[in-house]
mmCIF file of C-alpha atoms in Angstrom:
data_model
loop_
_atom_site.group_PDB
_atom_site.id
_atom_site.type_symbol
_atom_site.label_atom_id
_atom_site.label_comp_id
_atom_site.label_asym_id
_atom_site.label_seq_id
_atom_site.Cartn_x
_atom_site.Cartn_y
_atom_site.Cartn_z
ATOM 1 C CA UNK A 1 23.127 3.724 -0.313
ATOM 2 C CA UNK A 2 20.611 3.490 2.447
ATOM 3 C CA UNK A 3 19.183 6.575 3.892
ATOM 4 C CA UNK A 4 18.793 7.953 6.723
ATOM 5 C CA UNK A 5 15.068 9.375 7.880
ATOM 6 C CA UNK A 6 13.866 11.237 10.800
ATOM 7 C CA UNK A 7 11.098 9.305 12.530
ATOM 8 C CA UNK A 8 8.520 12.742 12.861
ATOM 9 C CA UNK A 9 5.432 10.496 13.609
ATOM 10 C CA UNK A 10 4.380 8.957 16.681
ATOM 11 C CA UNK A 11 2.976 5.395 17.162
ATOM 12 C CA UNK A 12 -0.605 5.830 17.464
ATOM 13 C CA UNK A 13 -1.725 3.734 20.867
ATOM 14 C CA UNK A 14 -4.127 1.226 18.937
ATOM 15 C CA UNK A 15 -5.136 -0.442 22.307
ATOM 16 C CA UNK A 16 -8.483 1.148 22.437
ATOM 17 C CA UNK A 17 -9.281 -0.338 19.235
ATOM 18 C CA UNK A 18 -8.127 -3.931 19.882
ATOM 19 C CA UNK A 19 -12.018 -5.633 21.184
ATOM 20 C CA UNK A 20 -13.659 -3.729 17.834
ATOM 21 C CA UNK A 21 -17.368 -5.153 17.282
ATOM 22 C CA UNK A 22 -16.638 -8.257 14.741
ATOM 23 C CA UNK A 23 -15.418 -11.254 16.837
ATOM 24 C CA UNK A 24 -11.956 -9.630 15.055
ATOM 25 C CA UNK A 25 -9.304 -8.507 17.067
ATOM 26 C CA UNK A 26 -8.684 -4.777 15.772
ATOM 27 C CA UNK A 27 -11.458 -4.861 13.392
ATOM 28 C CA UNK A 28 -14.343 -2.573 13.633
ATOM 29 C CA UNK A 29 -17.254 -2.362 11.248
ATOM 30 C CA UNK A 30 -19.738 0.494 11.252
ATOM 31 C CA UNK A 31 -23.039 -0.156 9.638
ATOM 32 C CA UNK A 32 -25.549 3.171 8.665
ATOM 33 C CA UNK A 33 -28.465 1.078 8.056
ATOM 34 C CA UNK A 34 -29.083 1.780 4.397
ATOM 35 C CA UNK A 35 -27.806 0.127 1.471
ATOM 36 C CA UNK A 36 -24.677 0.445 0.005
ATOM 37 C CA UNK A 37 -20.985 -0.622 -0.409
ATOM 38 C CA UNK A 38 -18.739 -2.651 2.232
ATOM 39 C CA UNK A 39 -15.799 -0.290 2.258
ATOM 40 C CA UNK A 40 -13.225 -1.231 3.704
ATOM 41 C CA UNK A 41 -9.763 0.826 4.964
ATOM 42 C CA UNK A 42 -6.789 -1.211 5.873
ATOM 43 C CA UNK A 43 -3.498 0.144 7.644
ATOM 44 C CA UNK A 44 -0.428 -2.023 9.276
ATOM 45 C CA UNK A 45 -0.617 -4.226 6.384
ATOM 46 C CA UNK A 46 3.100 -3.710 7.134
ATOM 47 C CA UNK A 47 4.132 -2.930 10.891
ATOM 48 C CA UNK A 48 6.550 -0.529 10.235
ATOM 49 C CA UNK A 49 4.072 1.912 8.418
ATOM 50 C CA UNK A 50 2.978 4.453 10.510
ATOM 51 C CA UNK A 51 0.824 6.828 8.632
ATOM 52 C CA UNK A 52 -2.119 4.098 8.308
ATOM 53 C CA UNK A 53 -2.893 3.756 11.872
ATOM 54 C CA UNK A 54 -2.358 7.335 12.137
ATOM 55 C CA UNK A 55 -5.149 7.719 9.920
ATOM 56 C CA UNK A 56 -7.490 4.967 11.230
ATOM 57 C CA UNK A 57 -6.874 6.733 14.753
ATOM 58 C CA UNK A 58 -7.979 9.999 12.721
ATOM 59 C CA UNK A 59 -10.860 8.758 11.674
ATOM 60 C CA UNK A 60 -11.857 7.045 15.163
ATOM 61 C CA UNK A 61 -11.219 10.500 16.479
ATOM 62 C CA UNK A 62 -13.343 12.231 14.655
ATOM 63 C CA UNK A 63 -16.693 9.947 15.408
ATOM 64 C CA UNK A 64 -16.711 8.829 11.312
ATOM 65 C CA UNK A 65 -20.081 7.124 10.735
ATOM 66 C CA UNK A 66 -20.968 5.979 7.231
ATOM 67 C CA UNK A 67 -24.196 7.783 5.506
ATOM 68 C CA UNK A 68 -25.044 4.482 3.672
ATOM 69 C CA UNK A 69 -23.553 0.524 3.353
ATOM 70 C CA UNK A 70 -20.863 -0.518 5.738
ATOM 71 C CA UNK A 71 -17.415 0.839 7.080
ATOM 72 C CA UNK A 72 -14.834 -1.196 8.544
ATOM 73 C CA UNK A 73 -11.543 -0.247 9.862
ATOM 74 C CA UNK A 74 -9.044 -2.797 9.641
ATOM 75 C CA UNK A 75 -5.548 -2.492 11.879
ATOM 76 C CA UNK A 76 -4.167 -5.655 9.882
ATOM 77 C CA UNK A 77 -0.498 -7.057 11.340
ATOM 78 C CA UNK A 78 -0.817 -5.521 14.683
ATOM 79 C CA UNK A 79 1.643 -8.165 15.651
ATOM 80 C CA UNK A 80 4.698 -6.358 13.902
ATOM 81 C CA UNK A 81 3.375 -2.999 14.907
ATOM 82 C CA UNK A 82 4.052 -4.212 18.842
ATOM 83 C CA UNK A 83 7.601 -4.746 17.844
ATOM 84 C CA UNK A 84 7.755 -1.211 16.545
ATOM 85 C CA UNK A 85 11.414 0.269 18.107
ATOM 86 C CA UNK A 86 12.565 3.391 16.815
ATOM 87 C CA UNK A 87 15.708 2.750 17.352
ATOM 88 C CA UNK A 88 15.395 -0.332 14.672
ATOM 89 C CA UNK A 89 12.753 1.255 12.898
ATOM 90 C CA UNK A 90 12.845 -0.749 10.119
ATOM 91 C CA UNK A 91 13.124 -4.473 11.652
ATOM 92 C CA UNK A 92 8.880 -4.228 12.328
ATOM 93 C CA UNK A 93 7.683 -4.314 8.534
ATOM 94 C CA UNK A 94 6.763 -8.357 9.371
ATOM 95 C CA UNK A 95 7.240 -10.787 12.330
ATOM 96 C CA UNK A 96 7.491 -14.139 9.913
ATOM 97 C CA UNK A 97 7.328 -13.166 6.550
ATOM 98 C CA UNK A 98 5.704 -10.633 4.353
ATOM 99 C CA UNK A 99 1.592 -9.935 5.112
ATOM 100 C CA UNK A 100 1.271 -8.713 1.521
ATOM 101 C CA UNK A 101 2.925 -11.806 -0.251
ATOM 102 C CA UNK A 102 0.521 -14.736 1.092
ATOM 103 C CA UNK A 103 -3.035 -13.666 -0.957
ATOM 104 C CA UNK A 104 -2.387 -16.701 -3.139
ATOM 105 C CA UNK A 105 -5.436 -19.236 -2.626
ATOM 106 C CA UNK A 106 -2.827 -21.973 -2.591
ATOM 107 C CA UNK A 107 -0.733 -20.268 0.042
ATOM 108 C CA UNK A 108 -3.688 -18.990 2.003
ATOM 109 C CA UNK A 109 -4.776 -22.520 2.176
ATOM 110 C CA UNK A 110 -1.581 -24.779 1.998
ATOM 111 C CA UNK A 111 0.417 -26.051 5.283
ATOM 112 C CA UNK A 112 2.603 -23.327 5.668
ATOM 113 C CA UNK A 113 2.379 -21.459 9.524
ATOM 114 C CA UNK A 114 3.326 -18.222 9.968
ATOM 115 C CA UNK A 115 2.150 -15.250 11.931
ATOM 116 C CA UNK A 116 1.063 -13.359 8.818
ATOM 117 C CA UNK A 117 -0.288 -16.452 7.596
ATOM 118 C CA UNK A 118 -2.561 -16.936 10.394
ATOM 119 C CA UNK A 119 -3.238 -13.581 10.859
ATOM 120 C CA UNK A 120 -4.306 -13.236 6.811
ATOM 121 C CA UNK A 121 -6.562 -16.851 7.332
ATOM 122 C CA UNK A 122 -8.329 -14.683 10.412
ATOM 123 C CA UNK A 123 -8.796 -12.012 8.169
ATOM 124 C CA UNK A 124 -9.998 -13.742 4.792
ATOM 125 C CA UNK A 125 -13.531 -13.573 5.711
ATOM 126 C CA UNK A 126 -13.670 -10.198 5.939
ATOM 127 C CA UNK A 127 -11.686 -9.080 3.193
ATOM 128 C CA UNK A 128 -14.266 -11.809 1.363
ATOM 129 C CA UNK A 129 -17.251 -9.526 2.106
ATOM 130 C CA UNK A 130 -15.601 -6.220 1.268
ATOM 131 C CA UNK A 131 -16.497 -4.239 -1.876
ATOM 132 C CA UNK A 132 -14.096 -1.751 -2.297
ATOM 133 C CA UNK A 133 -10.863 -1.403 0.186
ATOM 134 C CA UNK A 134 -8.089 1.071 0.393
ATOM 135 C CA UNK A 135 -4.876 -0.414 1.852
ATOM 136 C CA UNK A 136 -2.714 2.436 3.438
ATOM 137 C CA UNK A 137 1.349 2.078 2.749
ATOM 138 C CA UNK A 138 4.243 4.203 3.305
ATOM 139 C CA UNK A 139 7.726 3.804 1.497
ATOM 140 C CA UNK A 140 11.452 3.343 1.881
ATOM 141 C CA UNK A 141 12.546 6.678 0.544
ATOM 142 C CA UNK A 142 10.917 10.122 0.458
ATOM 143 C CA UNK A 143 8.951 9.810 -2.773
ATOM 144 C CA UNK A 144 6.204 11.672 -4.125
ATOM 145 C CA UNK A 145 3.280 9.646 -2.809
ATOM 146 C CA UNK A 146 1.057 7.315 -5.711
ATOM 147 C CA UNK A 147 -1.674 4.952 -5.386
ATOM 148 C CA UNK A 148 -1.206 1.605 -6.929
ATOM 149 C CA UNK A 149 -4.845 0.463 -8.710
ATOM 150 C CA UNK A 150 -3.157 -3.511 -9.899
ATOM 151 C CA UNK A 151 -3.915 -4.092 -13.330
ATOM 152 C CA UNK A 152 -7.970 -3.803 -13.875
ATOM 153 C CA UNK A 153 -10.249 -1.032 -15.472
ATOM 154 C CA UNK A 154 -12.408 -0.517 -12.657
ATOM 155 C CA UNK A 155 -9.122 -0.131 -10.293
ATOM 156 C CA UNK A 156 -8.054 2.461 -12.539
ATOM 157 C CA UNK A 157 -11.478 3.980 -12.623
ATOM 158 C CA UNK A 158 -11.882 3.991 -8.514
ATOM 159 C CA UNK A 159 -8.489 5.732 -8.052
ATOM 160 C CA UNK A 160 -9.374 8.384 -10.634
ATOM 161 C CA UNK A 161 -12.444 8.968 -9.130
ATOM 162 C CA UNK A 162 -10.532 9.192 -5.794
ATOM 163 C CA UNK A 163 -8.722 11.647 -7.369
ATOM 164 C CA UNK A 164 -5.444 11.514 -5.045
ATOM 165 C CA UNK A 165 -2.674 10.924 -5.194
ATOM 166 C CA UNK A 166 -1.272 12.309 -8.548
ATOM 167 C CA UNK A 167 1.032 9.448 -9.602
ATOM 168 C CA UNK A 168 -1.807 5.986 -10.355
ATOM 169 C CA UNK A 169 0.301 3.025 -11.090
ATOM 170 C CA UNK A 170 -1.028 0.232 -12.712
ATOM 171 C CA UNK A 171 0.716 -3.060 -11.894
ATOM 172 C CA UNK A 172 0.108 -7.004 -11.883
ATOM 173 C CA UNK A 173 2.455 -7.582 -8.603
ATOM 174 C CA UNK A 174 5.767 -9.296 -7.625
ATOM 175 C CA UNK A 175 6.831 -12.666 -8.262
ATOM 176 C CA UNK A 176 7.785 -13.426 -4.950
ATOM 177 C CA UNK A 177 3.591 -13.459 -3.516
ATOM 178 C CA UNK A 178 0.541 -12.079 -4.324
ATOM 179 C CA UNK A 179 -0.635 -8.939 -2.352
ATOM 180 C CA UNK A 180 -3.849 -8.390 -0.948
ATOM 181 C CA UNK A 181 -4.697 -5.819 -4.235
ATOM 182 C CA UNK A 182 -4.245 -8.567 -5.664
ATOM 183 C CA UNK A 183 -6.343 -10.921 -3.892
ATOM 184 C CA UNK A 184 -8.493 -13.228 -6.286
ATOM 185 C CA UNK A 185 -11.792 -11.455 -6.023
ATOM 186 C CA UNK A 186 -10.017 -7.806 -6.301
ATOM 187 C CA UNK A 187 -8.798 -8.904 -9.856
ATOM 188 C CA UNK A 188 -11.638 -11.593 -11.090
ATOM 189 C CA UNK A 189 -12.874 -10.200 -14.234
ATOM 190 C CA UNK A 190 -16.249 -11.161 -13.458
ATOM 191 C CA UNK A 191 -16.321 -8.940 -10.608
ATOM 192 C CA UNK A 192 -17.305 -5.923 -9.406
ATOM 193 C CA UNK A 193 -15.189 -5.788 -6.230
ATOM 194 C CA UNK A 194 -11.951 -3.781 -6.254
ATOM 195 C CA UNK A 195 -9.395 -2.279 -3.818
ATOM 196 C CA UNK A 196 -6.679 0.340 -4.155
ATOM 197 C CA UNK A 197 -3.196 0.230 -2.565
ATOM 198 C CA UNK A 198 -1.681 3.976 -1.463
ATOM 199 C CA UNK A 199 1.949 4.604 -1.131
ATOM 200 C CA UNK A 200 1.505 7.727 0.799
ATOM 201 C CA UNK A 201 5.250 8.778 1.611
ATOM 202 C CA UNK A 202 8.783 8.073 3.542
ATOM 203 C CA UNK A 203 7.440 5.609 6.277
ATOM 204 C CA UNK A 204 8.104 8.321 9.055
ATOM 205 C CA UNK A 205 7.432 11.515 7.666
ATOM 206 C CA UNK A 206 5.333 13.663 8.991
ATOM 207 C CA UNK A 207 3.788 14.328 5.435
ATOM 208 C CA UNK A 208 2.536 10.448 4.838
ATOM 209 C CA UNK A 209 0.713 11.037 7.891
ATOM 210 C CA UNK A 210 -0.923 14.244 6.074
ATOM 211 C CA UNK A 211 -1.703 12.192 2.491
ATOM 212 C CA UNK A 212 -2.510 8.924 4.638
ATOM 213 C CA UNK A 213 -5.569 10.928 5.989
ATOM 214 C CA UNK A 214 -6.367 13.315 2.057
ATOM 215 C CA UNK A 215 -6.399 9.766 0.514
ATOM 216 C CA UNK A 216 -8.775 7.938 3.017
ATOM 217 C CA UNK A 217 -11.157 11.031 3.130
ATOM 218 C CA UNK A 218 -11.187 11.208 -0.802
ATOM 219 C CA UNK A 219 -11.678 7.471 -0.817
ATOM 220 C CA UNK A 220 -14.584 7.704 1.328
ATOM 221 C CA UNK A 221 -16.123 10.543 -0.295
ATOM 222 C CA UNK A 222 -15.501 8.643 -3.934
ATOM 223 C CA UNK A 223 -17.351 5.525 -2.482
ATOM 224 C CA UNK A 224 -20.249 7.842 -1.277
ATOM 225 C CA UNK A 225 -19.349 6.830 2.520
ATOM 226 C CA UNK A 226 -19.440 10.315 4.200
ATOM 227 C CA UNK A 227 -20.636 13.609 3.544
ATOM 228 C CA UNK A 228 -18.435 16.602 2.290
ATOM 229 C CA UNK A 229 -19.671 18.132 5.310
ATOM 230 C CA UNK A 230 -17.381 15.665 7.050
ATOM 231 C CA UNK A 231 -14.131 15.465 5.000
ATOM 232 C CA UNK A 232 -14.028 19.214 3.831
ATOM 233 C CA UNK A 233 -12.875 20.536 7.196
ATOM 234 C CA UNK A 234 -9.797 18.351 6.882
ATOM 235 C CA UNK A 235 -9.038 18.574 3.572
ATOM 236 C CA UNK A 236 -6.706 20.929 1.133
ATOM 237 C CA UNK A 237 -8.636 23.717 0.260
ATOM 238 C CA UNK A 238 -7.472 24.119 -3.386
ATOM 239 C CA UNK A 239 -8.140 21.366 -5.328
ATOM 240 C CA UNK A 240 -5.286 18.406 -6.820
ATOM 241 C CA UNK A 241 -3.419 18.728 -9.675
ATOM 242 C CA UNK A 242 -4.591 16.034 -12.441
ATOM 243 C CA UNK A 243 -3.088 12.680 -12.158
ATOM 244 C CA UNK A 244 -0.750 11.451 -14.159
ATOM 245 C CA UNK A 245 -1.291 7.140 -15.058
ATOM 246 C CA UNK A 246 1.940 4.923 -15.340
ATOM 247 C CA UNK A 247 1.704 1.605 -16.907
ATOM 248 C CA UNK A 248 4.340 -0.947 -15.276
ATOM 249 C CA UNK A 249 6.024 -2.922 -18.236
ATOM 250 C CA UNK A 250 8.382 -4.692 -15.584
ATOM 251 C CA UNK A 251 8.955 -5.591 -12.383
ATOM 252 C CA UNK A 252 12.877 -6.296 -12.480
ATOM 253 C CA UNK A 253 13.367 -9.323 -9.599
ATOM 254 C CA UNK A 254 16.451 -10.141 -8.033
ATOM 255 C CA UNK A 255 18.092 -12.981 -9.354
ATOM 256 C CA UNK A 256 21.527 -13.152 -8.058
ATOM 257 C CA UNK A 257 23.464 -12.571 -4.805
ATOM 258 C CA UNK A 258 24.676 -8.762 -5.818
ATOM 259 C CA UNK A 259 22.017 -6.294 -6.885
ATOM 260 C CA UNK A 260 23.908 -2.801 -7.304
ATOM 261 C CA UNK A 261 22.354 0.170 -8.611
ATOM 262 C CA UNK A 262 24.260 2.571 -11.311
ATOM 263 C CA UNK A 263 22.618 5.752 -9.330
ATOM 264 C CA UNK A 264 21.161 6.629 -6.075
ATOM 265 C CA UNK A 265 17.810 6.491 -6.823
ATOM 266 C CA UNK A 266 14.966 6.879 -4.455
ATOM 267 C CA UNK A 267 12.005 6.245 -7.239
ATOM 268 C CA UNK A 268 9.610 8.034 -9.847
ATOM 269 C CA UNK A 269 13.234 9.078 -11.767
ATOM 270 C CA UNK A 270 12.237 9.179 -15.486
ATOM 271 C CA UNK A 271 15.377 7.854 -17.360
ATOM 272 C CA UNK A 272 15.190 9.432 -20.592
ATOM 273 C CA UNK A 273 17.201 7.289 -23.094
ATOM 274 C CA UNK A 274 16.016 3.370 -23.980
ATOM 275 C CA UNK A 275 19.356 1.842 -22.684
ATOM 276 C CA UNK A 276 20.339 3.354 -19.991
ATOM 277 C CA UNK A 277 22.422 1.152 -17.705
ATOM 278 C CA UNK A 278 20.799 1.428 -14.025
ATOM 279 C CA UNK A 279 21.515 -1.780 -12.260
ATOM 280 C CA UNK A 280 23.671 -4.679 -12.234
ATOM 281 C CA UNK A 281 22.139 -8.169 -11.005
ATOM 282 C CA UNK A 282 25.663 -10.291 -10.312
ATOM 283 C CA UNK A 283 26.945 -9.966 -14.293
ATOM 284 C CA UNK A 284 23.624 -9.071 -15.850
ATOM 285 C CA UNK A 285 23.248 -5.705 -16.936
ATOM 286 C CA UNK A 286 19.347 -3.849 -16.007
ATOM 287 C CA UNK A 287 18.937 -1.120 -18.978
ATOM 288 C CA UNK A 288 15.687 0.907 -19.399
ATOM 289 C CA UNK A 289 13.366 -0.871 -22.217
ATOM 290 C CA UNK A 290 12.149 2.632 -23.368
ATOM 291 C CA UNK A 291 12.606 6.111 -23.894
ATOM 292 C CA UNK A 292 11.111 8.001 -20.668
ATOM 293 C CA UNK A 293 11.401 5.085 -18.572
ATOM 294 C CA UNK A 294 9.953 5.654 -14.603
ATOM 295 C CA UNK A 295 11.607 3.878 -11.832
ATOM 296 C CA UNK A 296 8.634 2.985 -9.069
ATOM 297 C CA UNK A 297 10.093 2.150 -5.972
ATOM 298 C CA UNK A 298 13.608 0.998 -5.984
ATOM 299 C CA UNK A 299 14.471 -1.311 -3.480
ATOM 300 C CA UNK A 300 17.012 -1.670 -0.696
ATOM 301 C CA UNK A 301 15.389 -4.503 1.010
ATOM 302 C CA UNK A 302 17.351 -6.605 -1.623
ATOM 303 C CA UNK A 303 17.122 -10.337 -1.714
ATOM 304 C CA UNK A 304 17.196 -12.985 -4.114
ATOM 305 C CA UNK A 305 13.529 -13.851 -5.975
ATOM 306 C CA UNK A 306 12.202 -10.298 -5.133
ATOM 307 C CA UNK A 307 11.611 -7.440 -6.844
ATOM 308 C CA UNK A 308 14.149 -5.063 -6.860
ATOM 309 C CA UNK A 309 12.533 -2.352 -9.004
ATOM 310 C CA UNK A 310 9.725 -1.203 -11.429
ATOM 311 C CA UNK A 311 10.153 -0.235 -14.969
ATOM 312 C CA UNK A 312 7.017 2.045 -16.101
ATOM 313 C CA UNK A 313 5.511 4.571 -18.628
ATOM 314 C CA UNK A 314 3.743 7.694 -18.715
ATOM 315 C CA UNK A 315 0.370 6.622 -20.325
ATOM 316 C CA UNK A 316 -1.759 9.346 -20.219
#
């Protein structure tokens, strides 16, 4: 079943924003002057997902000026968001193919043209120089918002420490492409650098607009980038329940030409008996591994070689 959602935000006009300050179309860095982190926040990784410009626009809005390193504000496939029709709402998530599957070096720098490919090679320098960066996403269905922290420590550690939202995935990506949380120097051991990924809400409810915003703020205050003097105004004023961690065991990818779920799920369903039937992929039967067993994101952009759904557990 495919739902049916109210579109209850409107396309922020990203025009202004377009000549920025970096030789980057739709890129603007803000520098205080004093040493510190690159952050980085990055919306319309997908051009369908409204409550990340909405945010950026926020943020613009509200003269936000870093108190020490560097800010940038990143409006990333801008090209998809100009195709944005609410009458097709969903058609705008990519022009050529998916902006967060192509962070593979060998993609990045193979043959292959695309407009997401070009617009990721344009990009790649910047994301290069970034410390930490939050990438703001919205969701198929209306599920309770999470922040996705890929498989490291110190990803972990940064969304705890951004304390929002209460669900923190951890997750090691899709077969079908790398995303940009997982980018190489987001996930090299070695490093230091790491970035967060925030599924904020339904794509066009009014709500993801609402955590789009809590999450950057936090984010920014957690990186020491503003002052509480600027985010409290526009935050909650009681504080967020603890968050709960879910360790992805699975990412279930489609391997035939008929994936049918058992149930109409929308996501974070915890399945409570180990072999439970939810899915069928052609003859093969998807059971839950485990006793407890979350569902992350359920797909109904179903193809062949992508993932369909997430199997995960409550770790703490």
């Amino acid at each position: 079943m495919t739902h049916a959602y109210r579109i209850e935000l409107t396309p922020p006009d990203i025009t202004p924003y377009r000549a920025g300050n970096t030789g980057i179309d739709f890129v603007t860095t803000l520098d205080s002057g004093r040493s510190g982190p690159h952050v980085l926040v990055n919306a319309l990784t997908h051009g369908n997902e409204l409550c990340g410009p909405v945010a950026l626009d926020f943020l613009f809005r509200q003269g936000v000026r870093p108190v020490r390193g560097t800010l940038t504000l990143c409006f990333a496939n801008t090209a998809a968001y100009q195709c944005f029709d609410p009458k097709r709402p969903g058609n705008s998530r990519f022009v050529d193919e998916d902006f967060n599957r192509v962070w593979a070096e060998d993609v990045l720098d193979g043959p292959r043209r695309s407009v997401e490919l070009e617009r990721a090679r344009t990009l790649r320098p910047l994301y290069d120089t970034v410390d930490l960066l939050l990438d703001l996403h919205s969701m198929q269905n209306a599920t309770a918002p999470l922040v996705l922290c890929g498989a490291t420590d110190r990803g972990r550690d940064l969304a705890k420490a951004v304390g929002v939202p209460e669900w923190v995935v951890r997750d090691s990506g899709h077969a079908a492409g790398r995303r940009l949380l997982d980018y190489a120097p987001f996930v090299d051991p070695a490093a230091r650098k790491t970035a967060l990924l925030a599924e904020c809400g339904q794509h066009w409810a009014a709500s993801s607009a609402d955590v789009a915003i809590e999450v950057t703020l936090r984010f920014l205050l957690a990186t020491g980038t503003v002052t509480p003097e600027f985010a409290a105004p526009h935050l909650p004023p009681t504080p967020p329940p603890p968050q709960k961690v879910i360790e992805i065991t699975e990412a279930v990818t489609m391997a035939g030409s008929d994936f049918l779920y058992e149930a109409d799920y929308v996501g974070m369903e915890i399945i409570e008996r180990a072999g439970t039937l939810i899915a069928h992929d052609d003859d093969r039967e998807i059971r839950t591994p485990y006793d407890e067993c979350v569902l992350i994101m359920p797909s109904r952009r179903l193809r062949r070689g992508q993932t369909a759904v997430r199997l995960g557990r409550i770790v703490s």
